[in-house]
PDB file of C-alpha atoms (C1' of nucleotides) in Angstrom:
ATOM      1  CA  UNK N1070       0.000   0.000   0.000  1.00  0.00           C
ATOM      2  CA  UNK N1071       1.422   3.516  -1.063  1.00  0.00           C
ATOM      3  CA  UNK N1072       1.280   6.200   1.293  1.00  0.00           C
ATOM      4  CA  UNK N1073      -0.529   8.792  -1.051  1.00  0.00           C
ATOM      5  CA  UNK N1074      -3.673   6.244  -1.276  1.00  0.00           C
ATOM      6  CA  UNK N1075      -3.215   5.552   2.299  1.00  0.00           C
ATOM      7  CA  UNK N1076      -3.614   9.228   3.037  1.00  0.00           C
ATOM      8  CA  UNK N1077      -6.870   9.057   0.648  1.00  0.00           C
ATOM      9  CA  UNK N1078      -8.389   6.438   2.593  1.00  0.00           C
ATOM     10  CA  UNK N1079      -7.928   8.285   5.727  1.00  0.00           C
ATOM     11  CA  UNK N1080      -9.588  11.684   4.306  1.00  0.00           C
ATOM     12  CA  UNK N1081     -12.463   9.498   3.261  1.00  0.00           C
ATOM     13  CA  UNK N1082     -13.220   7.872   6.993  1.00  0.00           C
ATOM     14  CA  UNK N1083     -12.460  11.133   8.469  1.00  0.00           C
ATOM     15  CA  UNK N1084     -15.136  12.872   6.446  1.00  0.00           C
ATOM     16  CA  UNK N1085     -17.586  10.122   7.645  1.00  0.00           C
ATOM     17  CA  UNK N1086     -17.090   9.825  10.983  1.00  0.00           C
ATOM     18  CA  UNK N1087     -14.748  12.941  12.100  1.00  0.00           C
ATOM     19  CA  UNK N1088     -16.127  15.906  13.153  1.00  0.00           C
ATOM     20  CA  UNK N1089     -15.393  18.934  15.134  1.00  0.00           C
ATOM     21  CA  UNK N1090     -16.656  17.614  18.492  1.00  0.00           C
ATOM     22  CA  UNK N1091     -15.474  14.211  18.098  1.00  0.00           C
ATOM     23  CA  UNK N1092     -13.572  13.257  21.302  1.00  0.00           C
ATOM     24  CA  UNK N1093     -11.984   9.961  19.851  1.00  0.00           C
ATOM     25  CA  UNK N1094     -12.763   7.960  22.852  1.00  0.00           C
ATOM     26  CA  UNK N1095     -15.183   5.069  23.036  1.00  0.00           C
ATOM     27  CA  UNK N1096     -14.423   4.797  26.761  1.00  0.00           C
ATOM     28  CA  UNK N1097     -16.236   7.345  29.351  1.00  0.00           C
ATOM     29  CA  UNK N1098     -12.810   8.516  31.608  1.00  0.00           C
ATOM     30  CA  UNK N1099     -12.220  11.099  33.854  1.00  0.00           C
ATOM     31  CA  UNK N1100      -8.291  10.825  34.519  1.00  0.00           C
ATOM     32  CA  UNK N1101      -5.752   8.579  33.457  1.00  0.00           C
ATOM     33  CA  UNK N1102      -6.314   6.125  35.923  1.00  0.00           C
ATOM     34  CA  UNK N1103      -9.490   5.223  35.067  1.00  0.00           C
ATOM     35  CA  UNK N1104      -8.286   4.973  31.361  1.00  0.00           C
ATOM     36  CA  UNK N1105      -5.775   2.889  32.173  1.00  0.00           C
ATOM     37  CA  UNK N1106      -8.224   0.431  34.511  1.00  0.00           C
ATOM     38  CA  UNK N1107     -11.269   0.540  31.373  1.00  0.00           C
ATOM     39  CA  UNK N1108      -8.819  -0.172  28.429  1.00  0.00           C
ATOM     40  CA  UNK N1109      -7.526  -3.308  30.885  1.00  0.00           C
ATOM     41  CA  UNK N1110     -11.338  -4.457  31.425  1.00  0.00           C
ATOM     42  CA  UNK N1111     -12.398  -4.115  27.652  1.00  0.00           C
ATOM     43  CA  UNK N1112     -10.305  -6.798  26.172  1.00  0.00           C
ATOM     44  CA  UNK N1113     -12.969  -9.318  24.290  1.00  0.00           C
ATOM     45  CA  UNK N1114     -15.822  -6.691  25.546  1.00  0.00           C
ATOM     46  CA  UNK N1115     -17.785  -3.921  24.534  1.00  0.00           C
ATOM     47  CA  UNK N1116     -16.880  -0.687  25.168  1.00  0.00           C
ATOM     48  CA  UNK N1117     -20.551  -0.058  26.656  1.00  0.00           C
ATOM     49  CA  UNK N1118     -20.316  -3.063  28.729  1.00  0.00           C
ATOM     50  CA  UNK N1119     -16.809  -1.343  30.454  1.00  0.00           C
ATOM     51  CA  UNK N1120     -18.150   1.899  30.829  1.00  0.00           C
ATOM     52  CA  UNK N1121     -21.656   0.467  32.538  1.00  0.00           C
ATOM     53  CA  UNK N1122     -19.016  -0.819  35.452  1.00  0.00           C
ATOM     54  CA  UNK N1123     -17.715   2.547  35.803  1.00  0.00           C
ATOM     55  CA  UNK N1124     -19.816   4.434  38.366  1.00  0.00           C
ATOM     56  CA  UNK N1125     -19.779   1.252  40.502  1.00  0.00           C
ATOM     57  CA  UNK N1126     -15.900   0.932  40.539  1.00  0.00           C
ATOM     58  CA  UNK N1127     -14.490   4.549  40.703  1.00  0.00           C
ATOM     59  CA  UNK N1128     -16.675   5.101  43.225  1.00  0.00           C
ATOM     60  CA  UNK N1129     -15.792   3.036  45.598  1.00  0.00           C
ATOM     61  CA  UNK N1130     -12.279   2.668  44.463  1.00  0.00           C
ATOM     62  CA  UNK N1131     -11.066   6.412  43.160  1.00  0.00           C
ATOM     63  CA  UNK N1132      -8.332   5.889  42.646  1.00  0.00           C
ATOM     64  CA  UNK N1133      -5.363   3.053  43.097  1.00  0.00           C
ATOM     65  CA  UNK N1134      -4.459   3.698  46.339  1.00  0.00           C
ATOM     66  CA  UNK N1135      -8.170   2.350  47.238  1.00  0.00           C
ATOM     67  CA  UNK N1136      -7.873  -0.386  44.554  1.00  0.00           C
ATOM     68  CA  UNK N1137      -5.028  -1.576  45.294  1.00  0.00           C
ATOM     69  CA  UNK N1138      -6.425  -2.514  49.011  1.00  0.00           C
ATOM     70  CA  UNK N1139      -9.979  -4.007  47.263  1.00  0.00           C
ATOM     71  CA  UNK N1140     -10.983  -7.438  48.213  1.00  0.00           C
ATOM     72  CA  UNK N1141     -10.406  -9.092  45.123  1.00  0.00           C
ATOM     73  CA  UNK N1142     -14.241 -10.660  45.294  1.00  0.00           C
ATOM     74  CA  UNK N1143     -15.853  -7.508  45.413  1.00  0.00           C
ATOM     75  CA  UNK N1144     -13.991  -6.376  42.303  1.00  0.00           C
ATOM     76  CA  UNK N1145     -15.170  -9.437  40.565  1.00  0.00           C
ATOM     77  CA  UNK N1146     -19.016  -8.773  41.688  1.00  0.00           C
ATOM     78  CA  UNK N1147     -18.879  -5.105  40.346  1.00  0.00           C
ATOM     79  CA  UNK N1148     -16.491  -5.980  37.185  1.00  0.00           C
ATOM     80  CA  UNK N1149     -18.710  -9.369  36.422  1.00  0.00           C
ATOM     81  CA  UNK N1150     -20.393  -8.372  33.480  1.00  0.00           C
ATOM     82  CA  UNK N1151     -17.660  -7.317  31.255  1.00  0.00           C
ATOM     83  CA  UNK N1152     -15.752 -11.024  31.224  1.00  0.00           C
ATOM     84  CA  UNK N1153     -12.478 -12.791  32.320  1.00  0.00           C
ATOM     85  CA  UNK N1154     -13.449 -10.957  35.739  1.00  0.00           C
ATOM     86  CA  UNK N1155     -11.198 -13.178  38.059  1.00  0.00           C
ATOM     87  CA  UNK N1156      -8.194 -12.198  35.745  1.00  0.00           C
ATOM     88  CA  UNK N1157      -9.372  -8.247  35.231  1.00  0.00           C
ATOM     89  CA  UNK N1158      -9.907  -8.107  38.904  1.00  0.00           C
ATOM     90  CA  UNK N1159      -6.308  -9.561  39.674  1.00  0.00           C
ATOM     91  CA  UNK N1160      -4.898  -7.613  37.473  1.00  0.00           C
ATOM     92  CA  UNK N1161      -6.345  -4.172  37.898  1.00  0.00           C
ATOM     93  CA  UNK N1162      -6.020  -4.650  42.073  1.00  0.00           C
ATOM     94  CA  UNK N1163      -2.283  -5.860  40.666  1.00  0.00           C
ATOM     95  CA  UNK N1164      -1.549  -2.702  38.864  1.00  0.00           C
ATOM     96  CA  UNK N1165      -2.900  -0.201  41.278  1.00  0.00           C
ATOM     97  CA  UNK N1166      -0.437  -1.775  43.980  1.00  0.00           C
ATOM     98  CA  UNK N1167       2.419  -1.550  41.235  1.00  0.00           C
ATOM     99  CA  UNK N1168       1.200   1.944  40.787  1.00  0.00           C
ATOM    100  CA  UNK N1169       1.735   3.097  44.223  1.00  0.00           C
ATOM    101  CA  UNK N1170       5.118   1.154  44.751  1.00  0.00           C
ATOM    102  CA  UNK N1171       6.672   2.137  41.894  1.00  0.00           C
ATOM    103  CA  UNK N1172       5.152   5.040  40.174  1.00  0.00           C
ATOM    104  CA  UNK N1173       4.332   7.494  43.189  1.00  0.00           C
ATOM    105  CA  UNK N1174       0.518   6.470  42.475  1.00  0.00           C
ATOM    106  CA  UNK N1175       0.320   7.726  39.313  1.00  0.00           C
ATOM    107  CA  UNK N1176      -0.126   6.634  36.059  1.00  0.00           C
ATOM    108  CA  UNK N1177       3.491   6.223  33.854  1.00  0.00           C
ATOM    109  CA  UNK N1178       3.856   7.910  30.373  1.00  0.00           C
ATOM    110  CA  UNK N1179       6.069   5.402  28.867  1.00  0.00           C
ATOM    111  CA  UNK N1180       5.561   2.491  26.848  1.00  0.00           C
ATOM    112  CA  UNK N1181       7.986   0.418  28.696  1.00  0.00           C
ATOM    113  CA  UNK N1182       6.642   1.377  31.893  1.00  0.00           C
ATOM    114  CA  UNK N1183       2.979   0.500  31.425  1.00  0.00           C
ATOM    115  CA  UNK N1184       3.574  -2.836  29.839  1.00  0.00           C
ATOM    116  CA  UNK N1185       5.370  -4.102  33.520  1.00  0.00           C
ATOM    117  CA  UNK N1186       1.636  -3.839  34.633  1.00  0.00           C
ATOM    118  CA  UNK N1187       0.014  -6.654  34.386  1.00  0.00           C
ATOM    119  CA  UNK N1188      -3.176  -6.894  32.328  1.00  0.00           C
ATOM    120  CA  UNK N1189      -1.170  -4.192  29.621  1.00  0.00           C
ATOM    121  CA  UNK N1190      -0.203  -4.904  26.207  1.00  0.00           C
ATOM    122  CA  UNK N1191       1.065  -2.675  24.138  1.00  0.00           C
ATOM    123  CA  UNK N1192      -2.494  -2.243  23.030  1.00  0.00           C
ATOM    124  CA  UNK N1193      -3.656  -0.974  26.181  1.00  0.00           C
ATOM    125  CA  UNK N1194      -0.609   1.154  26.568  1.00  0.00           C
ATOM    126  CA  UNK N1195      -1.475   2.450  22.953  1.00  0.00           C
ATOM    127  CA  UNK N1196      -4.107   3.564  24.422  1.00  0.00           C
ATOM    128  CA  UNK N1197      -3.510   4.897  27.680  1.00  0.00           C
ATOM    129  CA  UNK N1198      -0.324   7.098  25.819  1.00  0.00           C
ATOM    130  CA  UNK N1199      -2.756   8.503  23.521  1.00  0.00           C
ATOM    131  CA  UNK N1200      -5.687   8.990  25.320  1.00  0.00           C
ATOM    132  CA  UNK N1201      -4.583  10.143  29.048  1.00  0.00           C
ATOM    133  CA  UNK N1202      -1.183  11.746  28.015  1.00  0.00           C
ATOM    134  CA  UNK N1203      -1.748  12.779  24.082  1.00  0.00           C
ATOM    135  CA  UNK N1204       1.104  10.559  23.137  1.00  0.00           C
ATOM    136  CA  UNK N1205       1.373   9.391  19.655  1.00  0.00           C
ATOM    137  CA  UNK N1206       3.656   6.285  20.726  1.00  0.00           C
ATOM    138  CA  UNK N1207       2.254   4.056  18.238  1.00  0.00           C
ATOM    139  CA  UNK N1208      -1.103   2.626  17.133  1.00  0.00           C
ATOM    140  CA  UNK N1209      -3.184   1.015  19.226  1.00  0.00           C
ATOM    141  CA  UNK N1210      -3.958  -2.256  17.205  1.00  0.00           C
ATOM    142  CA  UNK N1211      -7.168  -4.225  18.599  1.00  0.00           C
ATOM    143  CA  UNK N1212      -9.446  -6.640  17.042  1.00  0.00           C
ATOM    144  CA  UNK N1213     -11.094  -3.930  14.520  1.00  0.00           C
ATOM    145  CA  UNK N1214      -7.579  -2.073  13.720  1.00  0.00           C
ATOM    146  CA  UNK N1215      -6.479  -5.611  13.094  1.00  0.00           C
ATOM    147  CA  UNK N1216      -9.456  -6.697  10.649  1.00  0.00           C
ATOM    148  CA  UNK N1217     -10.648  -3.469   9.024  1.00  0.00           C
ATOM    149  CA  UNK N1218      -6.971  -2.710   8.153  1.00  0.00           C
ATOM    150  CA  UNK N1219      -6.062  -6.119   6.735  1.00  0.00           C
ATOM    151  CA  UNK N1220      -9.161  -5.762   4.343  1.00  0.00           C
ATOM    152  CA  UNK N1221      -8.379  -3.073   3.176  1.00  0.00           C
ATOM    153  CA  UNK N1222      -5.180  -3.703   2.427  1.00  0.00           C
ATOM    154  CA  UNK N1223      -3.251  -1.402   4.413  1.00  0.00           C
ATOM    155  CA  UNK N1224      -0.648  -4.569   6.207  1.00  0.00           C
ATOM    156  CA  UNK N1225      -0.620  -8.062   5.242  1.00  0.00           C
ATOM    157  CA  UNK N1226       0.181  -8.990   8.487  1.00  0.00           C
ATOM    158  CA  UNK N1227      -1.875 -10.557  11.103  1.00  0.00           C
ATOM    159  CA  UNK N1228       0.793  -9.947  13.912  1.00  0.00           C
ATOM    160  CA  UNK N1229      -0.409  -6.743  15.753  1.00  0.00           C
ATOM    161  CA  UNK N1230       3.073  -5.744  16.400  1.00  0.00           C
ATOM    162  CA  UNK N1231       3.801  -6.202  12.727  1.00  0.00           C
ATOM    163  CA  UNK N1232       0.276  -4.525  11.837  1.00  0.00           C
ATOM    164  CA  UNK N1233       1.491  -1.614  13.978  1.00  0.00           C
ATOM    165  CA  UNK N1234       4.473  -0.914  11.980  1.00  0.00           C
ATOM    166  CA  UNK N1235       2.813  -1.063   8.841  1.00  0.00           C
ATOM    167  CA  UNK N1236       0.117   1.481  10.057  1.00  0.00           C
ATOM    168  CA  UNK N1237       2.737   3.622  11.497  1.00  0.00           C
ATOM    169  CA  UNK N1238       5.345   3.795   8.800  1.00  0.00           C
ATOM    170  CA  UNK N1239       1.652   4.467   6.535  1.00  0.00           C
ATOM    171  CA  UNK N1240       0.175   7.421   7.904  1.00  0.00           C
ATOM    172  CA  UNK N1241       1.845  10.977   9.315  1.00  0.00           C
ATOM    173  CA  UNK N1242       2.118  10.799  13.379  1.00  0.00           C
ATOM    174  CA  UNK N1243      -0.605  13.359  14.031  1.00  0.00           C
ATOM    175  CA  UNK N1244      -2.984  11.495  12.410  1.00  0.00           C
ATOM    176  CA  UNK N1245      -2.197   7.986  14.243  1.00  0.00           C
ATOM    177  CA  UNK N1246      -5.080   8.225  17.149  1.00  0.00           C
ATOM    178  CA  UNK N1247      -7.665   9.718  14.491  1.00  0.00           C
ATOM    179  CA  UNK N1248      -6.662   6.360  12.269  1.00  0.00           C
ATOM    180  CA  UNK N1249      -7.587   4.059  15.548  1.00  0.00           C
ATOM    181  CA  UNK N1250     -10.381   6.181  16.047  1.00  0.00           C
ATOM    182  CA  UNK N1251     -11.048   5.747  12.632  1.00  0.00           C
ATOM    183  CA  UNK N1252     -10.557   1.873  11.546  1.00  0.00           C
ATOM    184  CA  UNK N1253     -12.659   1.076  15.050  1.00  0.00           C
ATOM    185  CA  UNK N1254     -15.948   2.899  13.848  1.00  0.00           C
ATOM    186  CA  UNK N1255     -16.051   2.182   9.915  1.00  0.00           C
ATOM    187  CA  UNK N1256     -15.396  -1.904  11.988  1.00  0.00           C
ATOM    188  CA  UNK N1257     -18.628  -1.321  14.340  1.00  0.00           C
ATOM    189  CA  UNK N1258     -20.468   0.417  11.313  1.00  0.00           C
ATOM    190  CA  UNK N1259     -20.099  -1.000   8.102  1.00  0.00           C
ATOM    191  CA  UNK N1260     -16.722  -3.127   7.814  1.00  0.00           C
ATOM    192  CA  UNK N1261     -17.692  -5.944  10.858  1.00  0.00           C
ATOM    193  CA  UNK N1262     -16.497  -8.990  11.351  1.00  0.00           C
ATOM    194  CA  UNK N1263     -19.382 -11.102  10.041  1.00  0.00           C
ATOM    195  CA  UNK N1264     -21.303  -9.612   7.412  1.00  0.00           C
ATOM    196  CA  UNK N1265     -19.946  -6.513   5.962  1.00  0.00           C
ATOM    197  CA  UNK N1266     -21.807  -4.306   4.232  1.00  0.00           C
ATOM    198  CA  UNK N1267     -19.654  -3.231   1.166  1.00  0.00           C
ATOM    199  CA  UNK N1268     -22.316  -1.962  -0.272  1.00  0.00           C
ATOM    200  CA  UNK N1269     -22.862   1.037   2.133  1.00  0.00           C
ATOM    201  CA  UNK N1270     -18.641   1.154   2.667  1.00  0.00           C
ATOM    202  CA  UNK N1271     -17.432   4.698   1.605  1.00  0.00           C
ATOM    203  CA  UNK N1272     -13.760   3.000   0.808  1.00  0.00           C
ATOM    204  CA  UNK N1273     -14.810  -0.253  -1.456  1.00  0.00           C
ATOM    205  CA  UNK N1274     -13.061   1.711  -4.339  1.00  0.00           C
ATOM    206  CA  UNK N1275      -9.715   1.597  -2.506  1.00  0.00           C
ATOM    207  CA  UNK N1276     -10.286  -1.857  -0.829  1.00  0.00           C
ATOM    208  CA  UNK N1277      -8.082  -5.253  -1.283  1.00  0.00           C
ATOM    209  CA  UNK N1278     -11.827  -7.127   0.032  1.00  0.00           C
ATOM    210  CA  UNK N1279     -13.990  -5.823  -1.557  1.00  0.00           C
ATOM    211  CA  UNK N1280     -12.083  -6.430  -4.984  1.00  0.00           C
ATOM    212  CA  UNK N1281     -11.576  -9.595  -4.257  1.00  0.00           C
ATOM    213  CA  UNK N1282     -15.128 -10.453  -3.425  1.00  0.00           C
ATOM    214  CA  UNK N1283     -15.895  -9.035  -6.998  1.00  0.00           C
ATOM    215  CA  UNK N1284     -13.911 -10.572  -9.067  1.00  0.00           C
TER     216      UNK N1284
ATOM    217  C1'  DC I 258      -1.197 -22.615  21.010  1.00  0.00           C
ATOM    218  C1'  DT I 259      -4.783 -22.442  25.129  1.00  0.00           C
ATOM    219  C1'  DC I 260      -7.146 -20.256  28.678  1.00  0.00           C
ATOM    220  C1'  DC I 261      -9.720 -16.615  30.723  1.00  0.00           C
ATOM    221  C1'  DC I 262     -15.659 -15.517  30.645  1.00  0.00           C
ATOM    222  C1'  DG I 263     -20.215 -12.755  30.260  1.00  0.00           C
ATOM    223  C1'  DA I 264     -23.401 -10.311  27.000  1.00  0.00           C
ATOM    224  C1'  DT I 265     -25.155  -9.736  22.576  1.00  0.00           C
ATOM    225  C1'  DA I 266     -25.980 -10.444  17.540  1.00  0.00           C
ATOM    226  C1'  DT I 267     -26.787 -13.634  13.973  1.00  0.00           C
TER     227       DT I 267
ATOM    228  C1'  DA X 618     -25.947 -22.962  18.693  1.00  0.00           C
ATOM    229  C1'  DT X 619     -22.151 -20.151  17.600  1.00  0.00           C
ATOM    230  C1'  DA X 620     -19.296 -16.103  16.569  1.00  0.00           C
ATOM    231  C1'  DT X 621     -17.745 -11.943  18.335  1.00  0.00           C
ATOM    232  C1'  DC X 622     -16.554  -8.174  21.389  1.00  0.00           C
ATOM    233  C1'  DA X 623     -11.308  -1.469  22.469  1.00  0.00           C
ATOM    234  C1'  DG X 624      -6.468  -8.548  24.704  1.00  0.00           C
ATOM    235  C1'  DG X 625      -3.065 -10.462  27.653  1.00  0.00           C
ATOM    236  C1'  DA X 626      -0.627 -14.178  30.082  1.00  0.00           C
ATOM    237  C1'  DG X 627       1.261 -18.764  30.386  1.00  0.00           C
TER     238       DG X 627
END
DNA sequence: CTCCCGATAT
DNA sequence: ATATCAGGAG
C-alpha cells in the first residue's frame, strides 16, 4: 500500500465519521487512571459493557491507592459483566499496587513502563499514551484495527506488532489516534467482522476485500 | 497454542 | 448454537 492512497483512505473515513466535536474515545474517563483500569477491562468486551461498570468501581475505588487494598471478590461482583473478571480483577487490584510502589501512584507515560503492569499490552498502553497523556507512541492495534486494516489492504500482516508498523510507517504521526479512532468505527459500522456491508462502505473503491469479493 | 468468561448479535 | 466483542498471560 502507497502512502498517497493511504492518506486518501484516511480523508475518506475522516469525512464520515470525524467531526469537530469528536472526542476519539469510546471509553467514558475522567483521569488517566481510570483509562488505564477501562482499556484493561475491555479486552474481548464492549466498550458499553466497560463503561456500565464505571460508576460502581471509581466510586468506591477512586483511585489506586483504594484499589489496590480491594478485596479481590468484590472487584469481581462489580467488574462481572464485562468477562475474564477473576483475571481483570487480579490484574487491575495488581496494577494499582504496582502503581503506588513504583510510580508514586500515578499513572506512567512510557511504553515500557505501562507494559510491567500486568493486564497491559502494548495495546492498552497504545491507548492509555494517547488517550490520558496525548502521546502518539504508536497505534493502538485491537481486534477492529487488526481486521478493518487487513481488508483493506493497508498490512498483510496478522501480527499486531507487525500490523502496527505497517500502520505507522503508513500514515503521518498526528494522524495515528484519528486512524484508531477511525478503523474502530467504519469496523462497528459498516466493515464488521461477520457480514460486511460493502455496499454502504465509503472506501470499497480503494479496498483489497472488496475487490476480491468481486472478481 | 490455550485459557480466561459474560453479553449480545446472527 | 455459535461467533464476536477497544487482549493479555502462560
Amino acid at each position: 500500500m502507497q502512502r498517497e492512497k493511504a492518506c486518501r483512505i484516511y480523508s475518506i473515513l475522516a469525512a464520515e465519521y470525524l467531526d469537530e466535536d469528536t472526542n476519539l474515545n469510546f471509553l467514558d474517563f475522567d483521569n488517566p487512571f481510570q483509562i488505564l483500569v477501562m482499556t484493561i477491562l475491555s479486552a474481548q468486551t464492549t466498550d458499553n459493557m466497560v463503561n456500565s461498570v464505571k460508576d460502581d468501581l471509581f466510586s468506591k475505588y477512586p483511585d489506586p491507592a483504594a484499589l489496590s487494598q480491594a478485596k479481590q471478590e468484590d472487584v469481581e461482583t462489580i467488574i462481572k459483566k464485562t468477562g475474564f473478571f477473576r483475571a481483570k480483577a487480579k490484574n487491575i487490584i495488581e496494577s494499582s499496587k504496582i502503581l503506588c510502589s513504583d510510580f508514586g501512584g500515578e499513572v506512567p507515560r512510557t511504553m515500557e513502563e505501562l507494559v510491567t503492569l500486568p493486564g497491559v499490552g502494548r495495546k492498552t498502553a497504545n491507548i492509555v499514551l494517547n488517550h490520558a497523556f496525548g502521546i502518539d507512541e504508536g497505534i493502538a492495534v485491537d481486534t477492529h484495527v487488526k481486521r478493518v486494516s487487513w481488508r483493506i489492504g493497508l498490512t498483510d500482516n496478522t501480527d499486531p506488532v507487525k500490523i502496527e508498523m505497517d500502520l505507522t510507517a503508513l500514515f503521518p504521526k498526528d494522524a495515528w489516534g484519528k486512524m484508531n479512532y477511525l478503523l474502530i468505527s467504519h469496523g462497528r459500522a459498516i466493515c464488521t467482522a461477520r457480514k460486511p456491508d460493502c455496499e454502504r462502505c465509503v472506501i470499497k473503491d480503494f479496498c483489497r476485500y472488496f475487490r476480491e469479493q468481486n472478481s
